[in-house]
PDB file of C-alpha atoms in Angstrom:
ATOM      1  CA  GLU M   1       7.521  67.077 -25.487  1.00  0.00           C
ATOM      2  CA  ILE M   2      10.135  65.650 -23.151  1.00  0.00           C
ATOM      3  CA  VAL M   3       8.906  62.834 -20.924  1.00  0.00           C
ATOM      4  CA  LEU M   4      10.587  62.138 -17.585  1.00  0.00           C
ATOM      5  CA  THR M   5      10.719  58.611 -16.166  1.00  0.00           C
ATOM      6  CA  GLN M   6      11.704  57.951 -12.561  1.00  0.00           C
ATOM      7  CA  SER M   7      12.944  54.700 -11.097  1.00  0.00           C
ATOM      8  CA  PRO M   8      12.358  52.837  -8.989  1.00  0.00           C
ATOM      9  CA  GLY M   9       8.738  53.601  -8.268  1.00  0.00           C
ATOM     10  CA  THR M  10       9.264  52.717  -4.633  1.00  0.00           C
ATOM     11  CA  LEU M  11      12.501  52.397  -2.699  1.00  0.00           C
ATOM     12  CA  SER M  12      12.350  50.598   0.650  1.00  0.00           C
ATOM     13  CA  LEU M  13      15.333  51.405   2.838  1.00  0.00           C
ATOM     14  CA  SER M  14      16.313  51.728   6.486  1.00  0.00           C
ATOM     15  CA  PRO M  15      17.472  54.904   8.243  1.00  0.00           C
ATOM     16  CA  GLY M  16      21.190  55.379   7.728  1.00  0.00           C
ATOM     17  CA  GLU M  17      21.203  53.709   4.325  1.00  0.00           C
ATOM     18  CA  ARG M  18      22.053  55.390   1.032  1.00  0.00           C
ATOM     19  CA  ALA M  19      19.273  56.169  -1.438  1.00  0.00           C
ATOM     20  CA  THR M  20      19.863  56.517  -5.172  1.00  0.00           C
ATOM     21  CA  LEU M  21      16.969  57.821  -7.261  1.00  0.00           C
ATOM     22  CA  SER M  22      17.018  57.966 -11.043  1.00  0.00           C
ATOM     23  CA  CYS M  23      15.358  60.385 -13.460  1.00  0.00           C
ATOM     24  CA  ARG M  24      15.603  59.659 -17.177  1.00  0.00           C
ATOM     25  CA  ALA M  25      14.495  62.038 -19.937  1.00  0.00           C
ATOM     26  CA  SER M  26      13.191  61.002 -23.362  1.00  0.00           C
ATOM     27  CA  GLN M  27      15.445  63.659 -24.939  1.00  0.00           C
ATOM     28  CA  SER M  28      18.510  65.514 -23.772  1.00  0.00           C
ATOM     29  CA  VAL M  29      17.798  68.107 -21.079  1.00  0.00           C
ATOM     30  CA  SER M  30      20.035  71.014 -20.237  1.00  0.00           C
ATOM     31  CA  SER M  31      21.391  70.504 -16.733  1.00  0.00           C
ATOM     32  CA  SER M  32      20.363  74.055 -15.947  1.00  0.00           C
ATOM     33  CA  TYR M  33      16.747  73.032 -16.319  1.00  0.00           C
ATOM     34  CA  LEU M  34      16.598  69.925 -14.116  1.00  0.00           C
ATOM     35  CA  ALA M  35      15.308  70.146 -10.551  1.00  0.00           C
ATOM     36  CA  TRP M  36      14.318  67.785  -7.723  1.00  0.00           C
ATOM     37  CA  TYR M  37      11.574  68.189  -5.103  1.00  0.00           C
ATOM     38  CA  GLN M  38      10.589  66.397  -1.923  1.00  0.00           C
ATOM     39  CA  GLN M  39       6.953  66.026  -0.914  1.00  0.00           C
ATOM     40  CA  LYS M  40       5.634  64.656   2.366  1.00  0.00           C
ATOM     41  CA  PRO M  41       1.984  63.630   2.873  1.00  0.00           C
ATOM     42  CA  GLY M  42      -0.339  66.608   3.179  1.00  0.00           C
ATOM     43  CA  GLN M  43       2.410  69.083   2.390  1.00  0.00           C
ATOM     44  CA  ALA M  44       3.436  71.149  -0.603  1.00  0.00           C
ATOM     45  CA  PRO M  45       6.534  70.091  -2.541  1.00  0.00           C
ATOM     46  CA  ARG M  46       9.872  71.524  -1.398  1.00  0.00           C
ATOM     47  CA  LEU M  47      12.717  72.388  -3.744  1.00  0.00           C
ATOM     48  CA  LEU M  48      15.825  70.299  -3.032  1.00  0.00           C
ATOM     49  CA  ILE M  49      18.099  70.588  -6.053  1.00  0.00           C
ATOM     50  CA  TYR M  50      18.182  72.945  -9.034  1.00  0.00           C
ATOM     51  CA  GLY M  51      20.462  73.032 -12.051  1.00  0.00           C
ATOM     52  CA  ALA M  52      20.887  69.257 -11.606  1.00  0.00           C
ATOM     53  CA  SER M  53      23.431  69.592  -8.788  1.00  0.00           C
ATOM     54  CA  ASN M  54      22.859  72.775  -6.762  1.00  0.00           C
ATOM     55  CA  ARG M  55      21.304  72.437  -3.336  1.00  0.00           C
ATOM     56  CA  ALA M  56      18.523  74.882  -2.537  1.00  0.00           C
ATOM     57  CA  THR M  57      18.753  77.107   0.486  1.00  0.00           C
ATOM     58  CA  GLY M  58      18.600  75.187   3.756  1.00  0.00           C
ATOM     59  CA  ILE M  59      18.883  71.725   2.198  1.00  0.00           C
ATOM     60  CA  PRO M  60      21.260  69.421   4.122  1.00  0.00           C
ATOM     61  CA  ASP M  61      24.414  68.270   2.374  1.00  0.00           C
ATOM     62  CA  ARG M  62      23.349  64.625   2.573  1.00  0.00           C
ATOM     63  CA  PHE M  63      21.260  65.469  -0.512  1.00  0.00           C
ATOM     64  CA  SER M  64      23.176  65.659  -3.788  1.00  0.00           C
ATOM     65  CA  GLY M  65      22.276  65.729  -7.452  1.00  0.00           C
ATOM     66  CA  SER M  66      24.235  64.710 -10.507  1.00  0.00           C
ATOM     67  CA  GLY M  67      23.891  63.810 -14.144  1.00  0.00           C
ATOM     68  CA  SER M  68      23.605  65.289 -17.592  1.00  0.00           C
ATOM     69  CA  GLY M  69      21.954  64.735 -20.939  1.00  0.00           C
ATOM     70  CA  THR M  70      19.177  62.211 -20.363  1.00  0.00           C
ATOM     71  CA  ASP M  71      20.246  60.644 -17.046  1.00  0.00           C
ATOM     72  CA  PHE M  72      20.063  62.380 -13.687  1.00  0.00           C
ATOM     73  CA  THR M  73      20.421  61.088 -10.128  1.00  0.00           C
ATOM     74  CA  LEU M  74      19.381  62.267  -6.696  1.00  0.00           C
ATOM     75  CA  THR M  75      21.426  60.720  -3.886  1.00  0.00           C
ATOM     76  CA  ILE M  76      20.649  60.827  -0.182  1.00  0.00           C
ATOM     77  CA  SER M  77      23.871  59.735   1.489  1.00  0.00           C
ATOM     78  CA  ARG M  78      22.417  58.606   4.825  1.00  0.00           C
ATOM     79  CA  LEU M  79      18.666  58.506   5.248  1.00  0.00           C
ATOM     80  CA  GLU M  80      17.240  60.368   8.208  1.00  0.00           C
ATOM     81  CA  PRO M  81      13.716  59.604   9.495  1.00  0.00           C
ATOM     82  CA  GLU M  82      12.433  62.866   7.982  1.00  0.00           C
ATOM     83  CA  ASP M  83      13.677  61.897   4.488  1.00  0.00           C
ATOM     84  CA  PHE M  84      11.006  59.271   3.905  1.00  0.00           C
ATOM     85  CA  ALA M  85       8.829  60.971   1.318  1.00  0.00           C
ATOM     86  CA  VAL M  86       8.078  61.150  -2.410  1.00  0.00           C
ATOM     87  CA  TYR M  87      10.681  62.705  -4.696  1.00  0.00           C
ATOM     88  CA  TYR M  88       9.959  64.281  -8.082  1.00  0.00           C
ATOM     89  CA  CYS M  89      12.266  65.423 -10.837  1.00  0.00           C
ATOM     90  CA  GLN M  90      11.213  68.302 -13.092  1.00  0.00           C
ATOM     91  CA  GLN M  91      12.454  69.856 -16.295  1.00  0.00           C
ATOM     92  CA  TYR M  92      11.792  73.146 -18.017  1.00  0.00           C
ATOM     93  CA  GLY M  93      11.004  72.762 -21.688  1.00  0.00           C
ATOM     94  CA  SER M  94      10.166  74.901 -24.662  1.00  0.00           C
ATOM     95  CA  SER M  95       7.382  77.484 -24.745  1.00  0.00           C
ATOM     96  CA  HIS M  96       7.783  78.261 -21.053  1.00  0.00           C
ATOM     97  CA  SER M  97       6.380  74.868 -20.009  1.00  0.00           C
ATOM     98  CA  PHE M  98       7.407  72.383 -17.336  1.00  0.00           C
ATOM     99  CA  THR M  99       7.081  68.628 -16.884  1.00  0.00           C
ATOM    100  CA  PHE M 100       7.468  66.451 -13.809  1.00  0.00           C
ATOM    101  CA  GLY M 101       8.435  62.826 -13.452  1.00  0.00           C
ATOM    102  CA  PRO M 102       5.944  60.412 -11.851  1.00  0.00           C
ATOM    103  CA  GLY M 103       7.843  60.349  -8.572  1.00  0.00           C
ATOM    104  CA  THR M 104       9.793  57.874  -6.445  1.00  0.00           C
ATOM    105  CA  LYS M 105       8.491  56.993  -3.006  1.00  0.00           C
ATOM    106  CA  VAL M 106      11.158  56.331  -0.401  1.00  0.00           C
ATOM    107  CA  ASP M 107       9.624  54.354   2.434  1.00  0.00           C
ATOM    108  CA  ILE M 108      10.869  52.670   5.568  1.00  0.00           C
ATOM    109  CA  LYS M 109      11.922  49.056   5.199  1.00  0.00           C
TER     110      LYS M 109
ATOM    111  CA  GLU O   1       9.870  85.286   4.426  1.00  0.00           C
ATOM    112  CA  VAL O   2       8.198  84.327   1.154  1.00  0.00           C
ATOM    113  CA  GLN O   3       4.544  83.423   1.612  1.00  0.00           C
ATOM    114  CA  LEU O   4       2.051  82.212  -0.969  1.00  0.00           C
ATOM    115  CA  VAL O   5      -1.513  81.664   0.213  1.00  0.00           C
ATOM    116  CA  GLU O   6      -4.085  80.127  -2.130  1.00  0.00           C
ATOM    117  CA  SER O   7      -7.830  80.427  -1.767  1.00  0.00           C
ATOM    118  CA  GLY O   8     -10.994  79.887  -3.762  1.00  0.00           C
ATOM    119  CA  GLY O   9     -11.129  76.116  -3.987  1.00  0.00           C
ATOM    120  CA  GLY O  10     -14.252  74.112  -3.359  1.00  0.00           C
ATOM    121  CA  LEU O  11     -16.855  71.772  -4.807  1.00  0.00           C
ATOM    122  CA  VAL O  12     -18.183  72.619  -8.269  1.00  0.00           C
ATOM    123  CA  GLN O  13     -20.342  70.725 -10.738  1.00  0.00           C
ATOM    124  CA  PRO O  14     -18.995  69.545 -14.100  1.00  0.00           C
ATOM    125  CA  GLY O  15     -19.187  72.403 -16.590  1.00  0.00           C
ATOM    126  CA  GLY O  16     -18.983  74.976 -13.822  1.00  0.00           C
ATOM    127  CA  SER O  17     -16.464  77.705 -13.098  1.00  0.00           C
ATOM    128  CA  LEU O  18     -14.184  78.640 -10.242  1.00  0.00           C
ATOM    129  CA  ARG O  19     -11.601  81.362  -9.669  1.00  0.00           C
ATOM    130  CA  LEU O  20      -8.536  80.636  -7.588  1.00  0.00           C
ATOM    131  CA  SER O  21      -6.448  83.345  -5.952  1.00  0.00           C
ATOM    132  CA  CYS O  22      -2.922  83.390  -4.567  1.00  0.00           C
ATOM    133  CA  ALA O  23      -1.797  86.165  -2.220  1.00  0.00           C
ATOM    134  CA  ALA O  24       1.957  86.712  -2.284  1.00  0.00           C
ATOM    135  CA  SER O  25       4.120  88.411   0.318  1.00  0.00           C
ATOM    136  CA  GLY O  26       7.730  88.615   1.442  1.00  0.00           C
ATOM    137  CA  PHE O  27       9.175  89.371  -1.997  1.00  0.00           C
ATOM    138  CA  THR O  28       8.774  91.752  -4.934  1.00  0.00           C
ATOM    139  CA  PHE O  29       5.935  89.978  -6.705  1.00  0.00           C
ATOM    140  CA  SER O  30       6.253  91.948  -9.927  1.00  0.00           C
ATOM    141  CA  ASN O  31       9.797  90.619 -10.480  1.00  0.00           C
ATOM    142  CA  TYR O  32       8.845  86.969 -10.892  1.00  0.00           C
ATOM    143  CA  TRP O  33       7.167  84.600 -13.310  1.00  0.00           C
ATOM    144  CA  MET O  34       4.436  82.744 -11.426  1.00  0.00           C
ATOM    145  CA  SER O  35       2.840  79.355 -12.008  1.00  0.00           C
ATOM    146  CA  TRP O  36      -0.049  77.127 -11.022  1.00  0.00           C
ATOM    147  CA  VAL O  37       0.759  73.452 -10.452  1.00  0.00           C
ATOM    148  CA  ARG O  38      -1.850  70.834  -9.588  1.00  0.00           C
ATOM    149  CA  GLN O  39      -1.928  67.397  -8.028  1.00  0.00           C
ATOM    150  CA  ALA O  40      -4.851  65.028  -8.433  1.00  0.00           C
ATOM    151  CA  PRO O  41      -5.650  62.895  -5.368  1.00  0.00           C
ATOM    152  CA  GLY O  42      -2.966  60.250  -4.931  1.00  0.00           C
ATOM    153  CA  LYS O  43      -1.221  61.308  -8.141  1.00  0.00           C
ATOM    154  CA  GLY O  44       1.880  63.246  -9.188  1.00  0.00           C
ATOM    155  CA  LEU O  45       2.492  66.889  -9.958  1.00  0.00           C
ATOM    156  CA  GLU O  46       1.304  68.574 -13.155  1.00  0.00           C
ATOM    157  CA  TRP O  47       2.242  72.085 -14.228  1.00  0.00           C
ATOM    158  CA  VAL O  48      -0.876  73.960 -15.350  1.00  0.00           C
ATOM    159  CA  ALA O  49       0.011  77.501 -16.415  1.00  0.00           C
ATOM    160  CA  ASN O  50       2.395  80.375 -15.925  1.00  0.00           C
ATOM    161  CA  ILE O  51       2.543  84.119 -16.482  1.00  0.00           C
ATOM    162  CA  LYS O  52       5.317  86.610 -17.059  1.00  0.00           C
ATOM    163  CA  GLN O  53       6.180  89.360 -14.609  1.00  0.00           C
ATOM    164  CA  ASP O  54       4.140  92.029 -16.398  1.00  0.00           C
ATOM    165  CA  GLY O  55       1.376  89.691 -17.535  1.00  0.00           C
ATOM    166  CA  SER O  56       2.336  89.994 -21.195  1.00  0.00           C
ATOM    167  CA  GLU O  57       3.011  86.264 -21.726  1.00  0.00           C
ATOM    168  CA  GLU O  58       1.092  83.184 -20.605  1.00  0.00           C
ATOM    169  CA  SER O  59       1.546  79.483 -21.215  1.00  0.00           C
ATOM    170  CA  TYR O  60      -0.723  76.513 -20.506  1.00  0.00           C
ATOM    171  CA  VAL O  61      -0.628  72.749 -20.469  1.00  0.00           C
ATOM    172  CA  ASP O  62      -2.601  71.422 -23.435  1.00  0.00           C
ATOM    173  CA  SER O  63      -5.348  69.871 -21.275  1.00  0.00           C
ATOM    174  CA  VAL O  64      -6.516  73.273 -19.969  1.00  0.00           C
ATOM    175  CA  LYS O  65      -5.990  75.481 -23.030  1.00  0.00           C
ATOM    176  CA  GLY O  66      -9.142  77.396 -23.878  1.00  0.00           C
ATOM    177  CA  ARG O  67     -10.715  76.633 -20.497  1.00  0.00           C
ATOM    178  CA  PHE O  68      -8.342  78.154 -17.919  1.00  0.00           C
ATOM    179  CA  THR O  69      -6.942  81.685 -17.808  1.00  0.00           C
ATOM    180  CA  ILE O  70      -4.054  82.792 -15.630  1.00  0.00           C
ATOM    181  CA  SER O  71      -3.751  86.443 -14.633  1.00  0.00           C
ATOM    182  CA  ARG O  72      -2.065  88.630 -12.071  1.00  0.00           C
ATOM    183  CA  ASP O  73      -2.485  91.985 -10.331  1.00  0.00           C
ATOM    184  CA  ASN O  74       0.941  93.283  -9.349  1.00  0.00           C
ATOM    185  CA  ALA O  75      -0.594  96.172  -7.397  1.00  0.00           C
ATOM    186  CA  LYS O  76      -2.334  93.630  -5.162  1.00  0.00           C
ATOM    187  CA  ASN O  77       0.514  91.077  -5.169  1.00  0.00           C
ATOM    188  CA  SER O  78      -1.967  88.494  -6.371  1.00  0.00           C
ATOM    189  CA  LEU O  79      -2.110  85.645  -8.875  1.00  0.00           C
ATOM    190  CA  TYR O  80      -5.335  84.196 -10.250  1.00  0.00           C
ATOM    191  CA  LEU O  81      -6.587  81.167 -12.145  1.00  0.00           C
ATOM    192  CA  GLN O  82      -9.993  81.390 -13.796  1.00  0.00           C
ATOM    193  CA  MET O  83     -11.231  77.874 -14.470  1.00  0.00           C
ATOM    194  CA  ASN O  84     -14.194  77.374 -16.797  1.00  0.00           C
ATOM    195  CA  SER O  85     -15.869  74.279 -18.245  1.00  0.00           C
ATOM    196  CA  LEU O  86     -14.512  72.229 -15.386  1.00  0.00           C
ATOM    197  CA  ARG O  87     -14.262  68.466 -15.734  1.00  0.00           C
ATOM    198  CA  ALA O  88     -13.944  65.649 -13.219  1.00  0.00           C
ATOM    199  CA  GLU O  89     -10.318  65.238 -14.240  1.00  0.00           C
ATOM    200  CA  ASP O  90      -9.588  68.794 -13.058  1.00  0.00           C
ATOM    201  CA  THR O  91     -10.134  67.625  -9.477  1.00  0.00           C
ATOM    202  CA  ALA O  92      -6.866  68.338  -7.680  1.00  0.00           C
ATOM    203  CA  VAL O  93      -5.016  70.400  -5.153  1.00  0.00           C
ATOM    204  CA  TYR O  94      -3.884  73.555  -6.930  1.00  0.00           C
ATOM    205  CA  TYR O  95      -0.594  75.105  -5.838  1.00  0.00           C
ATOM    206  CA  CYS O  96       0.651  78.589  -6.553  1.00  0.00           C
ATOM    207  CA  ALA O  97       4.420  78.613  -7.123  1.00  0.00           C
ATOM    208  CA  ARG O  98       7.108  81.233  -7.602  1.00  0.00           C
ATOM    209  CA  GLU O  99       9.402  80.477 -10.504  1.00  0.00           C
ATOM    210  CA  ARG O 100      13.091  81.122 -10.510  1.00  0.00           C
ATOM    211  CA  GLY O 101      14.633  82.085 -13.820  1.00  0.00           C
ATOM    212  CA  LEU O 102      12.130  80.043 -15.835  1.00  0.00           C
ATOM    213  CA  ARG O 103      13.863  76.919 -14.548  1.00  0.00           C
ATOM    214  CA  TYR O 104      12.286  75.667 -11.328  1.00  0.00           C
ATOM    215  CA  PHE O 105       9.806  76.410  -8.559  1.00  0.00           C
ATOM    216  CA  GLU O 106      11.536  78.008  -5.604  1.00  0.00           C
ATOM    217  CA  ASN O 107       8.504  78.524  -3.346  1.00  0.00           C
ATOM    218  CA  TRP O 108       5.078  76.912  -3.079  1.00  0.00           C
ATOM    219  CA  GLY O 109       1.827  77.737  -1.354  1.00  0.00           C
ATOM    220  CA  GLN O 110      -0.031  75.214   0.788  1.00  0.00           C
ATOM    221  CA  GLY O 111      -2.548  74.499  -1.963  1.00  0.00           C
ATOM    222  CA  THR O 112      -6.313  74.722  -2.377  1.00  0.00           C
ATOM    223  CA  LEU O 113      -8.512  71.745  -3.208  1.00  0.00           C
ATOM    224  CA  VAL O 114     -10.818  71.855  -6.218  1.00  0.00           C
ATOM    225  CA  THR O 115     -13.373  69.051  -6.499  1.00  0.00           C
ATOM    226  CA  VAL O 116     -15.419  68.702  -9.673  1.00  0.00           C
ATOM    227  CA  SER O 117     -18.362  66.419  -9.060  1.00  0.00           C
ATOM    228  CA  SER O 118     -22.121  66.268  -9.402  1.00  0.00           C
TER     229      SER O 118
END
């Protein structure tokens, strides 16, 4: 089973700053099967990025994804007030199963 | 507009059972794999189970195998999760999610809270 590790656990930044979130897999993951989600308190997760680098419908272009193999990155180029949230990476594995990373919280400095 | 609306959550004693439902609308339900994903209070996301478009294939996370059963009724555009032998560690918000190409979750419901406690 592939384990996803996210770092840092918490990222404290100010609006307008750049956020770089890391997702590392214990084994190589096909880029096609790596996704990122945003979750705000009391809300369901929202798909941001799929296939490691493709923005989902309606997602602003300040969000970008990159990476391959075992190392993937979500970048928010300039933080807006509504971007402070928890971010999860997710991979699709064998036997039609999925795993999520533990999440990175982006909070206001 | 895609809508997924869960129901059926509540308080149940350890060892008890509960059946969750998810009503889907705004898309052709029978064309998609569907999943249940849960989130324990203050914790991260955990995929629980999924089911193929025609119901012929199911998969489960190891911790619920033999206790939970996922099913669907394409005529009613509905997804279900039968949960038996519930444990305290099953306490979570349960989300219904539409899969895209067996790769990611494109749409999510608002969730329903299941609390297992005596």
